[in-house]
Amino acid sequence: MFGRIGRFSVKRPWLTIVAWIIAAVALSALAPSLKPANDQADFLPSRFESVQAAKTAAAAFPQSEESAAIAVFQRTDGGKLTDADKADVAKVAAGLQDKKYENIKKVQTSPEAVSPNGEIALATVVPSVDDLYDEAVIKAVKTLRQDAKQLLDGTALKMGVTGPAASALDAGESSGDTDAMIMMATLVLIIVLLAVIFRSPLIAFLPVLMIAVMFTVAMALIAIASDVAGLQADSGISALLIVVLFGVGTDYILFLLFRYREHLRAGQEPKEALADAVARVGETIASAAGAVIVAFLALLLSTMGSLKAMGPSLAIAVAVTLVAALTLVPAVFSLLGTKAFWPSKAWKRTPKNRLANRLGDTVARRPAVVAAVSAGVLVVLAVGALGFKAEFDSDSSLPKNLESVQAMEQLQQGFSAGQTDPSLILVTSQGGAKLDAAALEDFRGEVAKTEGVSDVSPALVSAAGDVAQFSAVLEHRPASEKAIALVSGDLRDTVHRAAPDGTKAIVGGTTAVLADIEVAVEHDYKLVFPVAGLAIMIILGLLLRSVVAPLYLMISVGLGFAATLGATVWLFQGAKGESGLLFMLPVIVYLFVVAIGTDYNILMVARLREEVRRGTSPREAVKQAVAQSAPTIGSAAVILAGTFGVLMLANNSLLQQMGFAVSFGILLTAFVMALLLVPTLTTMLGAKAWWPGRRSAPDAGLGSGDEQREPAMAAGSAAK
C-alpha cells in the first residue's frame, strides 16, 4: 500500500501539490473562527457539586452580581486611611463609574469595604455580562487602570487592580504574543538545524513551508469539526498545535529524507529512490502517527472537558501530518530530485559515522552493561516523581511584578486572601417550601465556625424563597492548595452535615471547581493512561507482528515517563523552589513523551526487524540498526525537543514546565531508550523478541521487486 502511495505522489507531483494548495485555501475560507474558553466549570460533568451549584445559583439568582475585578486602595505611605482618604476612594470609584465602560455595569465601593485594620479599601468592578473573562471586560479593566491615574492625582492614595479579569489581562500582556513568539522561535530552530544537518538551503526551508500548509489545513479542519460536529476546541490550542505540527512534521520528513538519501547512495535513480523510501518508512511513519493519534483520542475518556477538546484537535493535526508526509513531501522532493540537496554533495557518499558505528558496536557487544546503565539512569530520575505536587493556581505562575499580583498582596494586608473570590454555598428546599430564616442563620453560624473560613455573609434568599445563597470568604487564596483542601474537606463536610432539615446544601465557586477538577484528574490518571498505553501496544504489535517486543517497549517507555516527571520535579520544585507543578503535567508528559517519543522506538524496532528479516544474527542486526538509525533519531529528537523547548521562552512558569518536561522526555526517549535500552533488550532476548513471528519471514512491507533489489543495493553501497 505504501509503495503505491509513494509511486503515485512521485509520478504525479504537480497534481498532489495543487490538491494540497486547493484544500488549504478552500478549508481556510470555509472554516469558522475558534473561540476562547476560560470557564473551567464548563469543562466538568454535571455530576460534580461545583457544577450543580453554578446551575442552581444561575436559576435562582439570575440578577446576581460577581466582581470581574477589584480595585485595591491604600495610602502611599502605608498608613491608615483617614476620612479624607475614604472620601477620595468614593470619589475615584464614582469617577470610574461615570466613564461607562463597555460591558461594565458599575464600579462601586462602600464604607464596609474598608479593612479591619483601616489600611485597605476596596472598590468592585461588576460586569454587565456573565462571562468575567469577556474580551470587552478585560479591555475595560485596562482602560480603567489608566483612567484611575488621573483621578488619583492630588490624593494620598495609590490603587492597583486585581481579580479574574485583571489577572487575565496581565497574563496575556506578560506573555506578549506567545503564539507569534513560539512560531518564530520554532521556525528559526528548525531552519538552522535542518541547514546544519543537510547543508542545503532548500531542505532547510521547504519543510517549514510544507508544515505551514499542514498547519493551515489542520486548523481549518479543527474549526469545522468544532462547528459542525460539536467538538469543543479552544482558540488557545494554536500554540500547542504549532509545536506539535512542526515537531512531528519535521520528524516524519526526516524519517523519509534520511531513507531517501540512503537509497540514492546505494545507486538508485532519484524518483525510484524516493518511491522506495516511502514504501520502506511509510509503515513506520503510519505506525508512529497511529500511536500518537490513538493516545490523543484516549483523552476522549477524560472527565475534563478541556482535555476532551485537546485530544481530538491534536489527533486531527497529526492525521493531517501523516497524510502530508506520505503525499505532499514526496511530491515536492520528486520535482526537485537531487537538486534539493544543493549545494552540498554529501548525499553522494556514505558518511563514516564513526560515532554511530561505535555506538552500534558497543550496544551489540555489551548489551547487559548498556542496559543496566541506561535503566539505572532512568530509575534514579524516576525517584523524583514521588515528590510531585499538583498546582492548580495559575496566578502563581505569573511574574511577581504584575499589577494584579501586587494588588492581591496588598489586599491580603487588610483582608482575607479569599476576599476576591468567595466560595458560594447554596441551600435548596427539597420539597419546594420556603426556607426558614432562623434555620438559615443557625446554618450560617455553623459554617462560620469552620477553621479556615474568615467570614460568611448573611443569606441571600431567592424570589421564590426556596433557595438561599451564602458567600464564604476563606483565609487562603481561592486557587491555593490550602483553599482547595479546605473546600473539598472540612467546608463541604460541615455544609452537608449542618444543612437545615428538609434542605440540601452544596458548595460552589472557583475553589470548589478546582477541588472537583482535582478529583477528575485523579480519575483520568487511572483511565486515560492505561487505555492510551494499551492502544500503543496494539499498534506496536501490528507493526512488529510480535507479542513480546511491545511488552518490553511499553515497560521501558513507562520508565521513561516516570524519569521525565521526576527530573521536572527536581528542577522546578527542588532547584527553583516552586510550590508545585501544573496539575495536568503528568497527562501531557504521558501523551507527548509516550506517544510522540515512541516514534523513535518504532523507528528503531522497525529497522531491527528489517535487519533480522535479511537473515542477520540478532547481535549484528542490532549493530547495524543502531548505526543506521542513530543519525535519523538523533537529528529528529533534537529538532522535536527544540520545538517544545521554545515554550520555556514564555514568561509563564506553567509553559516553562511543559516545555522542559516534554523536550527533556523526548531527548531521554531518543538517546537513552531508543538508542540504548531498547536495542540492548532486543539483543539479550534474541529471536524471542519477535515471537510469535518468524525470524526470517520475508518483509511484507516491501514493494514489488524490493526483495530482488536488496542485494544489488547492498553491493552498490559496499562499492561506494
PDB file of C-alpha atoms in Angstrom, residues 137-350:
ATOM      1  CA  VAL A 137     -14.454  43.474  30.169  1.00  0.00           C
ATOM      2  CA  ILE A 138     -10.712  42.780  30.058  1.00  0.00           C
ATOM      3  CA  LYS A 139     -10.176  45.799  27.775  1.00  0.00           C
ATOM      4  CA  ALA A 140     -12.290  47.924  30.135  1.00  0.00           C
ATOM      5  CA  VAL A 141     -10.086  46.926  33.073  1.00  0.00           C
ATOM      6  CA  LYS A 142      -7.027  48.026  31.105  1.00  0.00           C
ATOM      7  CA  THR A 143      -8.602  51.415  30.352  1.00  0.00           C
ATOM      8  CA  LEU A 144      -9.847  51.726  33.929  1.00  0.00           C
ATOM      9  CA  ARG A 145      -6.293  51.413  35.221  1.00  0.00           C
ATOM     10  CA  GLN A 146      -5.170  54.299  33.027  1.00  0.00           C
ATOM     11  CA  ASP A 147      -8.147  56.499  33.936  1.00  0.00           C
ATOM     12  CA  ALA A 148      -7.596  55.902  37.659  1.00  0.00           C
ATOM     13  CA  LYS A 149      -4.150  57.502  37.499  1.00  0.00           C
ATOM     14  CA  GLN A 150      -5.692  60.868  36.608  1.00  0.00           C
ATOM     15  CA  LEU A 151      -8.408  60.557  39.243  1.00  0.00           C
ATOM     16  CA  LEU A 152      -5.796  59.761  41.920  1.00  0.00           C
ATOM     17  CA  ASP A 153      -3.822  62.955  41.224  1.00  0.00           C
ATOM     18  CA  GLY A 154      -3.862  65.213  44.257  1.00  0.00           C
ATOM     19  CA  THR A 155      -4.726  62.410  46.686  1.00  0.00           C
ATOM     20  CA  ALA A 156      -2.555  60.481  49.124  1.00  0.00           C
ATOM     21  CA  LEU A 157      -3.722  57.205  47.602  1.00  0.00           C
ATOM     22  CA  LYS A 158      -2.400  54.588  45.221  1.00  0.00           C
ATOM     23  CA  MET A 159      -4.510  51.950  43.525  1.00  0.00           C
ATOM     24  CA  GLY A 160      -3.970  48.528  41.964  1.00  0.00           C
ATOM     25  CA  VAL A 161      -6.493  46.270  40.248  1.00  0.00           C
ATOM     26  CA  THR A 162      -6.669  42.516  40.776  1.00  0.00           C
ATOM     27  CA  GLY A 163      -9.318  39.844  40.329  1.00  0.00           C
ATOM     28  CA  PRO A 164     -10.184  37.451  37.460  1.00  0.00           C
ATOM     29  CA  ALA A 165     -10.299  39.924  34.555  1.00  0.00           C
ATOM     30  CA  ALA A 166      -7.216  41.815  35.784  1.00  0.00           C
ATOM     31  CA  SER A 167      -5.243  38.564  36.133  1.00  0.00           C
ATOM     32  CA  ALA A 168      -6.298  37.519  32.634  1.00  0.00           C
ATOM     33  CA  LEU A 169      -5.195  40.908  31.302  1.00  0.00           C
ATOM     34  CA  ASP A 170      -1.803  40.691  32.975  1.00  0.00           C
ATOM     35  CA  ALA A 171      -1.291  37.066  31.930  1.00  0.00           C
ATOM     36  CA  GLY A 172      -1.916  37.992  28.308  1.00  0.00           C
ATOM     37  CA  GLU A 173       0.297  41.064  28.353  1.00  0.00           C
ATOM     38  CA  SER A 174       3.126  39.439  30.297  1.00  0.00           C
ATOM     39  CA  SER A 175       3.426  36.624  27.790  1.00  0.00           C
ATOM     40  CA  GLY A 176       3.083  39.034  24.854  1.00  0.00           C
ATOM     41  CA  ASP A 177       2.103  37.363  21.605  1.00  0.00           C
ATOM     42  CA  THR A 178       3.019  33.883  22.779  1.00  0.00           C
ATOM     43  CA  ASP A 179       1.848  32.201  19.586  1.00  0.00           C
ATOM     44  CA  ALA A 180       3.966  34.514  17.433  1.00  0.00           C
ATOM     45  CA  MET A 181       6.976  34.074  19.704  1.00  0.00           C
ATOM     46  CA  ILE A 182       6.682  30.294  19.679  1.00  0.00           C
ATOM     47  CA  MET A 183       6.129  30.250  15.910  1.00  0.00           C
ATOM     48  CA  MET A 184       9.184  32.427  15.252  1.00  0.00           C
ATOM     49  CA  ALA A 185      11.459  30.529  17.637  1.00  0.00           C
ATOM     50  CA  THR A 186      10.282  27.207  16.201  1.00  0.00           C
ATOM     51  CA  LEU A 187      10.864  28.339  12.624  1.00  0.00           C
ATOM     52  CA  VAL A 188      14.361  29.632  13.346  1.00  0.00           C
ATOM     53  CA  LEU A 189      15.288  26.483  15.245  1.00  0.00           C
ATOM     54  CA  ILE A 190      14.033  24.105  12.555  1.00  0.00           C
ATOM     55  CA  ILE A 191      15.652  26.081   9.706  1.00  0.00           C
ATOM     56  CA  VAL A 192      19.017  26.294  11.454  1.00  0.00           C
ATOM     57  CA  LEU A 193      19.106  22.626  12.476  1.00  0.00           C
ATOM     58  CA  LEU A 194      17.994  21.370   9.056  1.00  0.00           C
ATOM     59  CA  ALA A 195      20.610  23.580   7.416  1.00  0.00           C
ATOM     60  CA  VAL A 196      23.305  22.137   9.690  1.00  0.00           C
ATOM     61  CA  ILE A 197      22.182  18.544   9.100  1.00  0.00           C
ATOM     62  CA  PHE A 198      21.782  18.662   5.304  1.00  0.00           C
ATOM     63  CA  ARG A 199      23.831  21.777   4.424  1.00  0.00           C
ATOM     64  CA  SER A 200      21.144  22.735   1.932  1.00  0.00           C
ATOM     65  CA  PRO A 201      19.019  25.917   1.973  1.00  0.00           C
ATOM     66  CA  LEU A 202      16.190  24.189   0.121  1.00  0.00           C
ATOM     67  CA  ILE A 203      15.872  21.389   2.675  1.00  0.00           C
ATOM     68  CA  ALA A 204      16.142  23.968   5.448  1.00  0.00           C
ATOM     69  CA  PHE A 205      13.153  25.991   4.189  1.00  0.00           C
ATOM     70  CA  LEU A 206      10.970  23.517   2.280  1.00  0.00           C
ATOM     71  CA  PRO A 207       9.813  21.531   5.366  1.00  0.00           C
ATOM     72  CA  VAL A 208       8.806  24.802   7.018  1.00  0.00           C
ATOM     73  CA  LEU A 209       6.668  25.778   4.026  1.00  0.00           C
ATOM     74  CA  MET A 210       5.075  22.336   3.820  1.00  0.00           C
ATOM     75  CA  ILE A 211       4.330  22.243   7.529  1.00  0.00           C
ATOM     76  CA  ALA A 212       2.765  25.712   7.247  1.00  0.00           C
ATOM     77  CA  VAL A 213       0.351  24.221   4.701  1.00  0.00           C
ATOM     78  CA  MET A 214      -0.353  21.342   7.097  1.00  0.00           C
ATOM     79  CA  PHE A 215      -0.980  23.815   9.923  1.00  0.00           C
ATOM     80  CA  THR A 216      -3.463  25.763   7.794  1.00  0.00           C
ATOM     81  CA  VAL A 217      -5.365  22.610   6.836  1.00  0.00           C
ATOM     82  CA  ALA A 218      -5.326  21.240  10.396  1.00  0.00           C
ATOM     83  CA  MET A 219      -6.600  24.469  11.987  1.00  0.00           C
ATOM     84  CA  ALA A 220      -9.363  24.695   9.406  1.00  0.00           C
ATOM     85  CA  LEU A 221     -10.443  21.080   9.942  1.00  0.00           C
ATOM     86  CA  ILE A 222     -10.453  21.565  13.718  1.00  0.00           C
ATOM     87  CA  ALA A 223     -12.584  24.696  13.400  1.00  0.00           C
ATOM     88  CA  ILE A 224     -15.015  22.933  11.044  1.00  0.00           C
ATOM     89  CA  ALA A 225     -15.237  19.912  13.378  1.00  0.00           C
ATOM     90  CA  SER A 226     -15.867  22.292  16.273  1.00  0.00           C
ATOM     91  CA  ASP A 227     -18.688  23.996  14.396  1.00  0.00           C
ATOM     92  CA  VAL A 228     -20.291  21.018  12.623  1.00  0.00           C
ATOM     93  CA  ALA A 229     -19.650  18.050  14.897  1.00  0.00           C
ATOM     94  CA  GLY A 230     -19.824  19.893  18.212  1.00  0.00           C
ATOM     95  CA  LEU A 231     -16.161  19.293  19.002  1.00  0.00           C
ATOM     96  CA  GLN A 232     -15.113  21.537  21.871  1.00  0.00           C
ATOM     97  CA  ALA A 233     -11.986  23.349  20.767  1.00  0.00           C
ATOM     98  CA  ASP A 234     -10.371  26.427  22.252  1.00  0.00           C
ATOM     99  CA  SER A 235      -8.511  29.004  20.167  1.00  0.00           C
ATOM    100  CA  GLY A 236      -5.751  28.770  22.777  1.00  0.00           C
ATOM    101  CA  ILE A 237      -4.762  25.371  21.375  1.00  0.00           C
ATOM    102  CA  SER A 238      -2.978  27.045  18.449  1.00  0.00           C
ATOM    103  CA  ALA A 239       0.299  27.450  20.392  1.00  0.00           C
ATOM    104  CA  LEU A 240       0.326  23.729  21.171  1.00  0.00           C
ATOM    105  CA  LEU A 241      -0.567  22.869  17.580  1.00  0.00           C
ATOM    106  CA  ILE A 242       2.400  24.878  16.355  1.00  0.00           C
ATOM    107  CA  VAL A 243       4.920  22.804  18.292  1.00  0.00           C
ATOM    108  CA  VAL A 244       3.108  19.517  17.608  1.00  0.00           C
ATOM    109  CA  LEU A 245       2.831  20.053  13.859  1.00  0.00           C
ATOM    110  CA  PHE A 246       6.289  21.481  13.378  1.00  0.00           C
ATOM    111  CA  GLY A 247       7.872  18.936  15.688  1.00  0.00           C
ATOM    112  CA  VAL A 248       6.063  15.817  14.461  1.00  0.00           C
ATOM    113  CA  GLY A 249       6.006  17.032  10.848  1.00  0.00           C
ATOM    114  CA  THR A 250       9.763  17.585  10.839  1.00  0.00           C
ATOM    115  CA  ASP A 251      10.253  14.132  12.394  1.00  0.00           C
ATOM    116  CA  TYR A 252       8.337  12.393   9.606  1.00  0.00           C
ATOM    117  CA  ILE A 253      10.075  14.430   6.905  1.00  0.00           C
ATOM    118  CA  LEU A 254      13.448  13.474   8.385  1.00  0.00           C
ATOM    119  CA  PHE A 255      12.475   9.788   8.516  1.00  0.00           C
ATOM    120  CA  LEU A 256      11.714   9.973   4.788  1.00  0.00           C
ATOM    121  CA  LEU A 257      14.683  12.121   3.734  1.00  0.00           C
ATOM    122  CA  PHE A 258      17.285  10.022   5.547  1.00  0.00           C
ATOM    123  CA  ARG A 259      15.979   6.837   3.886  1.00  0.00           C
ATOM    124  CA  TYR A 260      15.718   8.644   0.515  1.00  0.00           C
ATOM    125  CA  ARG A 261      19.348   9.723   0.801  1.00  0.00           C
ATOM    126  CA  GLU A 262      20.332   6.191   1.799  1.00  0.00           C
ATOM    127  CA  HIS A 263      18.751   4.792  -1.388  1.00  0.00           C
ATOM    128  CA  LEU A 264      20.431   7.458  -3.518  1.00  0.00           C
ATOM    129  CA  ARG A 265      23.794   6.471  -2.077  1.00  0.00           C
ATOM    130  CA  ALA A 266      23.021   2.855  -2.964  1.00  0.00           C
ATOM    131  CA  GLY A 267      22.830   3.859  -6.631  1.00  0.00           C
ATOM    132  CA  GLN A 268      19.104   4.234  -7.273  1.00  0.00           C
ATOM    133  CA  GLU A 269      17.615   6.898  -9.537  1.00  0.00           C
ATOM    134  CA  PRO A 270      16.003   9.820  -7.627  1.00  0.00           C
ATOM    135  CA  LYS A 271      12.349   9.031  -8.358  1.00  0.00           C
ATOM    136  CA  GLU A 272      12.863   5.321  -7.747  1.00  0.00           C
ATOM    137  CA  ALA A 273      14.765   6.061  -4.547  1.00  0.00           C
ATOM    138  CA  LEU A 274      12.019   8.382  -3.300  1.00  0.00           C
ATOM    139  CA  ALA A 275       9.210   5.933  -4.082  1.00  0.00           C
ATOM    140  CA  ASP A 276      11.123   3.128  -2.350  1.00  0.00           C
ATOM    141  CA  ALA A 277      11.779   5.394   0.640  1.00  0.00           C
ATOM    142  CA  VAL A 278       8.020   5.909   1.050  1.00  0.00           C
ATOM    143  CA  ALA A 279       7.483   2.158   0.705  1.00  0.00           C
ATOM    144  CA  ARG A 280      10.153   1.451   3.319  1.00  0.00           C
ATOM    145  CA  VAL A 281       9.346   4.025   6.004  1.00  0.00           C
ATOM    146  CA  GLY A 282       5.668   4.545   5.176  1.00  0.00           C
ATOM    147  CA  GLU A 283       4.588   1.805   7.557  1.00  0.00           C
ATOM    148  CA  THR A 284       6.907   3.166  10.248  1.00  0.00           C
ATOM    149  CA  ILE A 285       5.552   6.705   9.861  1.00  0.00           C
ATOM    150  CA  ALA A 286       1.960   5.454   9.789  1.00  0.00           C
ATOM    151  CA  SER A 287       2.543   3.359  12.915  1.00  0.00           C
ATOM    152  CA  ALA A 288       4.233   6.245  14.685  1.00  0.00           C
ATOM    153  CA  ALA A 289       1.404   8.616  13.739  1.00  0.00           C
ATOM    154  CA  GLY A 290      -1.167   5.991  14.692  1.00  0.00           C
ATOM    155  CA  ALA A 291       0.360   5.683  18.166  1.00  0.00           C
ATOM    156  CA  VAL A 292       0.182   9.442  18.625  1.00  0.00           C
ATOM    157  CA  ILE A 293      -3.375   9.671  17.283  1.00  0.00           C
ATOM    158  CA  VAL A 294      -4.807   6.911  19.500  1.00  0.00           C
ATOM    159  CA  ALA A 295      -3.024   8.359  22.518  1.00  0.00           C
ATOM    160  CA  PHE A 296      -4.601  11.751  21.847  1.00  0.00           C
ATOM    161  CA  LEU A 297      -8.012  10.197  21.172  1.00  0.00           C
ATOM    162  CA  ALA A 298      -7.763   8.434  24.533  1.00  0.00           C
ATOM    163  CA  LEU A 299      -8.359  11.884  26.006  1.00  0.00           C
ATOM    164  CA  LEU A 300     -11.990  11.499  24.926  1.00  0.00           C
ATOM    165  CA  LEU A 301     -12.291   9.278  28.004  1.00  0.00           C
ATOM    166  CA  SER A 302     -11.176  12.148  30.210  1.00  0.00           C
ATOM    167  CA  THR A 303     -13.553  13.691  32.709  1.00  0.00           C
ATOM    168  CA  MET A 304     -12.106  17.097  31.947  1.00  0.00           C
ATOM    169  CA  GLY A 305     -13.730  18.873  29.025  1.00  0.00           C
ATOM    170  CA  SER A 306     -10.519  20.805  28.332  1.00  0.00           C
ATOM    171  CA  LEU A 307      -8.636  17.545  27.750  1.00  0.00           C
ATOM    172  CA  LYS A 308     -11.522  16.148  25.715  1.00  0.00           C
ATOM    173  CA  ALA A 309     -11.255  19.203  23.488  1.00  0.00           C
ATOM    174  CA  MET A 310      -7.472  18.944  23.227  1.00  0.00           C
ATOM    175  CA  GLY A 311      -7.359  15.273  22.257  1.00  0.00           C
ATOM    176  CA  PRO A 312      -9.362  15.255  19.001  1.00  0.00           C
ATOM    177  CA  SER A 313      -7.824  18.561  17.901  1.00  0.00           C
ATOM    178  CA  LEU A 314      -4.284  17.222  18.237  1.00  0.00           C
ATOM    179  CA  ALA A 315      -5.315  13.909  16.657  1.00  0.00           C
ATOM    180  CA  ILE A 316      -6.653  15.772  13.610  1.00  0.00           C
ATOM    181  CA  ALA A 317      -3.386  17.700  13.346  1.00  0.00           C
ATOM    182  CA  VAL A 318      -1.269  14.531  13.466  1.00  0.00           C
ATOM    183  CA  ALA A 319      -3.540  12.784  10.923  1.00  0.00           C
ATOM    184  CA  VAL A 320      -3.055  15.713   8.539  1.00  0.00           C
ATOM    185  CA  THR A 321       0.711  15.479   9.092  1.00  0.00           C
ATOM    186  CA  LEU A 322       0.675  11.751   8.317  1.00  0.00           C
ATOM    187  CA  VAL A 323      -1.176  12.209   5.023  1.00  0.00           C
ATOM    188  CA  ALA A 324       1.128  15.076   4.050  1.00  0.00           C
ATOM    189  CA  ALA A 325       4.268  13.085   4.892  1.00  0.00           C
ATOM    190  CA  LEU A 326       3.179  10.304   2.531  1.00  0.00           C
ATOM    191  CA  THR A 327       1.912  12.526  -0.297  1.00  0.00           C
ATOM    192  CA  LEU A 328       2.899  16.203  -0.228  1.00  0.00           C
ATOM    193  CA  VAL A 329       6.500  15.675   0.910  1.00  0.00           C
ATOM    194  CA  PRO A 330       7.370  13.017  -1.738  1.00  0.00           C
ATOM    195  CA  ALA A 331       5.686  15.127  -4.417  1.00  0.00           C
ATOM    196  CA  VAL A 332       7.756  18.210  -3.596  1.00  0.00           C
ATOM    197  CA  PHE A 333      11.053  16.316  -3.495  1.00  0.00           C
ATOM    198  CA  SER A 334      10.112  14.441  -6.673  1.00  0.00           C
ATOM    199  CA  LEU A 335      10.071  17.743  -8.548  1.00  0.00           C
ATOM    200  CA  LEU A 336      13.441  18.771  -7.152  1.00  0.00           C
ATOM    201  CA  GLY A 337      15.295  15.487  -7.429  1.00  0.00           C
ATOM    202  CA  THR A 338      18.867  15.648  -6.193  1.00  0.00           C
ATOM    203  CA  LYS A 339      18.808  19.441  -6.591  1.00  0.00           C
ATOM    204  CA  ALA A 340      17.096  19.505  -3.191  1.00  0.00           C
ATOM    205  CA  PHE A 341      20.499  18.809  -1.623  1.00  0.00           C
ATOM    206  CA  TRP A 342      22.270  21.682  -3.437  1.00  0.00           C
ATOM    207  CA  PRO A 343      24.944  22.956  -2.902  1.00  0.00           C
ATOM    208  CA  SER A 344      26.037  20.034  -0.710  1.00  0.00           C
ATOM    209  CA  LYS A 345      27.315  16.898  -2.422  1.00  0.00           C
ATOM    210  CA  ALA A 346      27.396  14.853   0.774  1.00  0.00           C
ATOM    211  CA  TRP A 347      24.344  12.888  -0.412  1.00  0.00           C
ATOM    212  CA  LYS A 348      26.566  11.164  -2.994  1.00  0.00           C
ATOM    213  CA  ARG A 349      28.859   9.486  -0.490  1.00  0.00           C
ATOM    214  CA  THR A 350      28.193   7.331   2.531  1.00  0.00           C
TER     215      THR A 350
END
